[in-house]
Structure formats: C-alpha cells, structure tokens
Short mmCIF file of C-alpha atoms in Angstrom, two decimals:
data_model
loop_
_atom_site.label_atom_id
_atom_site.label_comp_id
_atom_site.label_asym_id
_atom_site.label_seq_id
_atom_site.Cartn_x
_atom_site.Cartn_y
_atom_site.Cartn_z
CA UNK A 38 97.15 -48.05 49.57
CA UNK A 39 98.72 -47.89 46.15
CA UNK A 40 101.09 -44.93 44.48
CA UNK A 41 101.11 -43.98 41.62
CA UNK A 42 103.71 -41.39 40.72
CA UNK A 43 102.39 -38.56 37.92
CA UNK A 44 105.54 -36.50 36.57
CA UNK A 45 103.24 -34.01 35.04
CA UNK A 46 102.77 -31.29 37.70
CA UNK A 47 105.72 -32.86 40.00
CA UNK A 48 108.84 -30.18 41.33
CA UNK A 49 111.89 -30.93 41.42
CA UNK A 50 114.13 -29.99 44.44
CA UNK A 51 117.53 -30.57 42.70
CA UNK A 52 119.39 -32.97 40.70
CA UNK A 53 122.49 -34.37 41.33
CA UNK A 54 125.22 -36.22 39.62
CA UNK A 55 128.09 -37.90 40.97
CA UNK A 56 130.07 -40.66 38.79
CA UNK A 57 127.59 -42.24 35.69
CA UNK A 58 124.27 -42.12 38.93
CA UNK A 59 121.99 -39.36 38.40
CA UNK A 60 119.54 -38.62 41.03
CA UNK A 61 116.38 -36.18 41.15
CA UNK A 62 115.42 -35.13 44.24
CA UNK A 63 111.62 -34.03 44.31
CA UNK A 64 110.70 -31.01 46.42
CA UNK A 65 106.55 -32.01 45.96
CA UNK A 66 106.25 -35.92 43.69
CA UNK A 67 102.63 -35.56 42.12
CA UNK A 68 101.05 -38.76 43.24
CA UNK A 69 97.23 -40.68 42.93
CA UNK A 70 96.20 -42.43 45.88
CA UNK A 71 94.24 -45.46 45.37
CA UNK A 72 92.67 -48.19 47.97
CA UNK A 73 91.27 -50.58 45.55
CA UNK A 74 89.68 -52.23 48.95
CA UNK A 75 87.79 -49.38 49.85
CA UNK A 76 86.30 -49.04 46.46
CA UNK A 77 86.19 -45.16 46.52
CA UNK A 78 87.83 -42.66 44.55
CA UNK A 79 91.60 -41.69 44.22
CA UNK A 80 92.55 -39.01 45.58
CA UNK A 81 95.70 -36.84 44.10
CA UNK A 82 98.24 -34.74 45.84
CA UNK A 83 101.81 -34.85 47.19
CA UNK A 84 104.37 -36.62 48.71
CA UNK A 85 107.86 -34.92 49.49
CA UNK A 86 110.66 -37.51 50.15
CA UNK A 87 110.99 -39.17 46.97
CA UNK A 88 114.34 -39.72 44.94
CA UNK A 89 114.67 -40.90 41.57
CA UNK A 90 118.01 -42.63 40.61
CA UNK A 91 119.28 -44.00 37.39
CA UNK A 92 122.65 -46.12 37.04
CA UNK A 93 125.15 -46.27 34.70
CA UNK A 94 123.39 -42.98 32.81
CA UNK A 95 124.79 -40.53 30.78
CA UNK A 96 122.67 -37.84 29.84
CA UNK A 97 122.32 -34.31 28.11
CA UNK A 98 121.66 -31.22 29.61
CA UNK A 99 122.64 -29.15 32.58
CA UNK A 100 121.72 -31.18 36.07
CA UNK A 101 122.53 -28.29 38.06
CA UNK A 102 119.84 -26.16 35.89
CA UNK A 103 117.21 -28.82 36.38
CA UNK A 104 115.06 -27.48 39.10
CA UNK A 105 111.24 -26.99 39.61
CA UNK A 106 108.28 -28.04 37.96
CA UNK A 107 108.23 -30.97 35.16
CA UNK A 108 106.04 -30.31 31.91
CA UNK A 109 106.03 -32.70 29.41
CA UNK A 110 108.09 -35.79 30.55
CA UNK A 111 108.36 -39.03 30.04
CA UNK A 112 110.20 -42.45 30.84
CA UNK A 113 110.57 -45.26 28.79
CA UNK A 114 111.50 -48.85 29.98
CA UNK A 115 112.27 -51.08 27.50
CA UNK A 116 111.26 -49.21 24.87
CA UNK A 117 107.40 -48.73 26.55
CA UNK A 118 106.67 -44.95 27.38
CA UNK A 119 105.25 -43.77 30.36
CA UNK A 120 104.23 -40.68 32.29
CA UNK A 121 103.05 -41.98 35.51
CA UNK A 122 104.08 -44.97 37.25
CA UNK A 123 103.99 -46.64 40.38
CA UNK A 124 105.57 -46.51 43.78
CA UNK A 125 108.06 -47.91 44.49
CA UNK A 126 109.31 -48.08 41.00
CA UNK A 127 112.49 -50.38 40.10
CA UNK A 128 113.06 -51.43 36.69
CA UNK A 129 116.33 -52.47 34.83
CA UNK A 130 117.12 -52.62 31.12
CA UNK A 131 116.73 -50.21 28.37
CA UNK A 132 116.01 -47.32 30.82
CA UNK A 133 115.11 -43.85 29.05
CA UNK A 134 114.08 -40.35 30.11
CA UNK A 135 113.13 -36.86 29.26
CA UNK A 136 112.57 -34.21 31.74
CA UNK A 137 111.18 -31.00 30.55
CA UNK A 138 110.93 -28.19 33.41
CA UNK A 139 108.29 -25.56 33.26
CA UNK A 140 111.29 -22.54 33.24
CA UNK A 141 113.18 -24.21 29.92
CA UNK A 142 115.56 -26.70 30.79
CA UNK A 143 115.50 -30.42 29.48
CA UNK A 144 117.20 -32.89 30.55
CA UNK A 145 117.53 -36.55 28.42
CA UNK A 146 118.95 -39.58 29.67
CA UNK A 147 119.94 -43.01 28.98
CA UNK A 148 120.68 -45.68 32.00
CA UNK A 149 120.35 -49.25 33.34
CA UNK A 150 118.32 -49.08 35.62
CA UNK A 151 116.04 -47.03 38.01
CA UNK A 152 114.80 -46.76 41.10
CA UNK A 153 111.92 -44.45 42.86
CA UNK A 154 111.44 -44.58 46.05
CA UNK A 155 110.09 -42.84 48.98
CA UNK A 156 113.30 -42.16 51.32
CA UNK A 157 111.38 -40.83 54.41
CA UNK A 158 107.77 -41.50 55.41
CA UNK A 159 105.44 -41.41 52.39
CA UNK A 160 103.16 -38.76 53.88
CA UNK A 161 100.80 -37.65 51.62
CA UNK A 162 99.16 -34.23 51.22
CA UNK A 163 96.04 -33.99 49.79
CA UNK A 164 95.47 -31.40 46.97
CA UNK A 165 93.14 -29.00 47.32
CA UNK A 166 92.96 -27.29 43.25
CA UNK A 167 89.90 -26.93 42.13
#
C-alpha cells in the first residue's frame, strides 16, 4: 500500500518549536491510498499520527497560532515544489515551506532537512465527502 500525503485539506493539531526543530503535529494528515498490485482505484481519507519535522529551520510566523486546517501550502525540496508527497517522506538539502491555515495564519520556513512520518499505526480512515 502506498501514501501519499495531500497538505491541501490536512489539520493541524499543533506546532511546536523547541531549539532551530520545528514540528507539526497533524490532528487528521489528508492522504491517497494506492495498491498499484490490486490495480483499483485510490482511495482518499485520513490518517492521524503523523509528525512533520524540519532541522536546523528558522521560520516566520507565530507556531503557537498555527493550528487547523492547511489551504494553500506548499514544500519545496531543492528548489522543486510540491503539494503532496509521499509517506514516509525524508529529504535533506534546500528544504522550504509555506503553511497557510484556513483561519489566517502562515507560517514560512527554511531548514535542512525533513522528515514525515507516521509515529503510531498508520490507520487509515476512509472519507466519506461526496
């Protein structure tokens, strides 16, 4: 089964900063579920225990501010931009990001390096919108 993580639609639990790591903490990661074996059709919906984490960042905007659901964001590794990826993601270099939430915030960042992982079992929910 392959991940692929969609930030468009995602929620964000919290984000935290301690030192030069920033980490979000999704509450709901938008994800498409693929089994390229099976030959069917992905499916889309949810997993909950997944972190992102950048080293070395610095970054603009207010983490504690950054909550809910992402609009319009993007990440850029080396210089390539992209609004879904897949899971588990870990990529070093020239490591950029913009996360726009739904309520107003935005929060940009610069690091070297990222990782996305699931931290608990990847259960996934099916969604269910129309």
């Amino acid at each position: 089964m392959n991940l692929t993580l969609e930030l468009q639609g995602s929620e964000i639990l919290r984000v935290e900063a301690v030192g030069q790591t920033l980490r979000l903490i999704f509450s709901a990661a938008c994800v498409r579920r693929s089994a390229p074996i099976l030959g069917g059709a992905d499916d889309f919906g949810y997993l909950k225990a997944v972190e992102m984490t950048f080293a070395q960042a610095r970054w603009q905007g207010e983490p504690l501010a950054c909550f809910g659901r992402l609009s319009a964001s993007r990440l850029w590794l080396d210089g390539a931009p992209h609004v879904q990826m897949a899971l588990p993601l870990v990529a070093a270099g020239d490591i950029r990001a913009e996360f726009s939430f739904a309520a107003g915030p935005v929060l940009t960042l610069a690091a070297s390096d990222v990782h996305c992982l699931c931290t608990g079992e990847a259960r996934f929910f099916e969604s269910f919108a129309c």
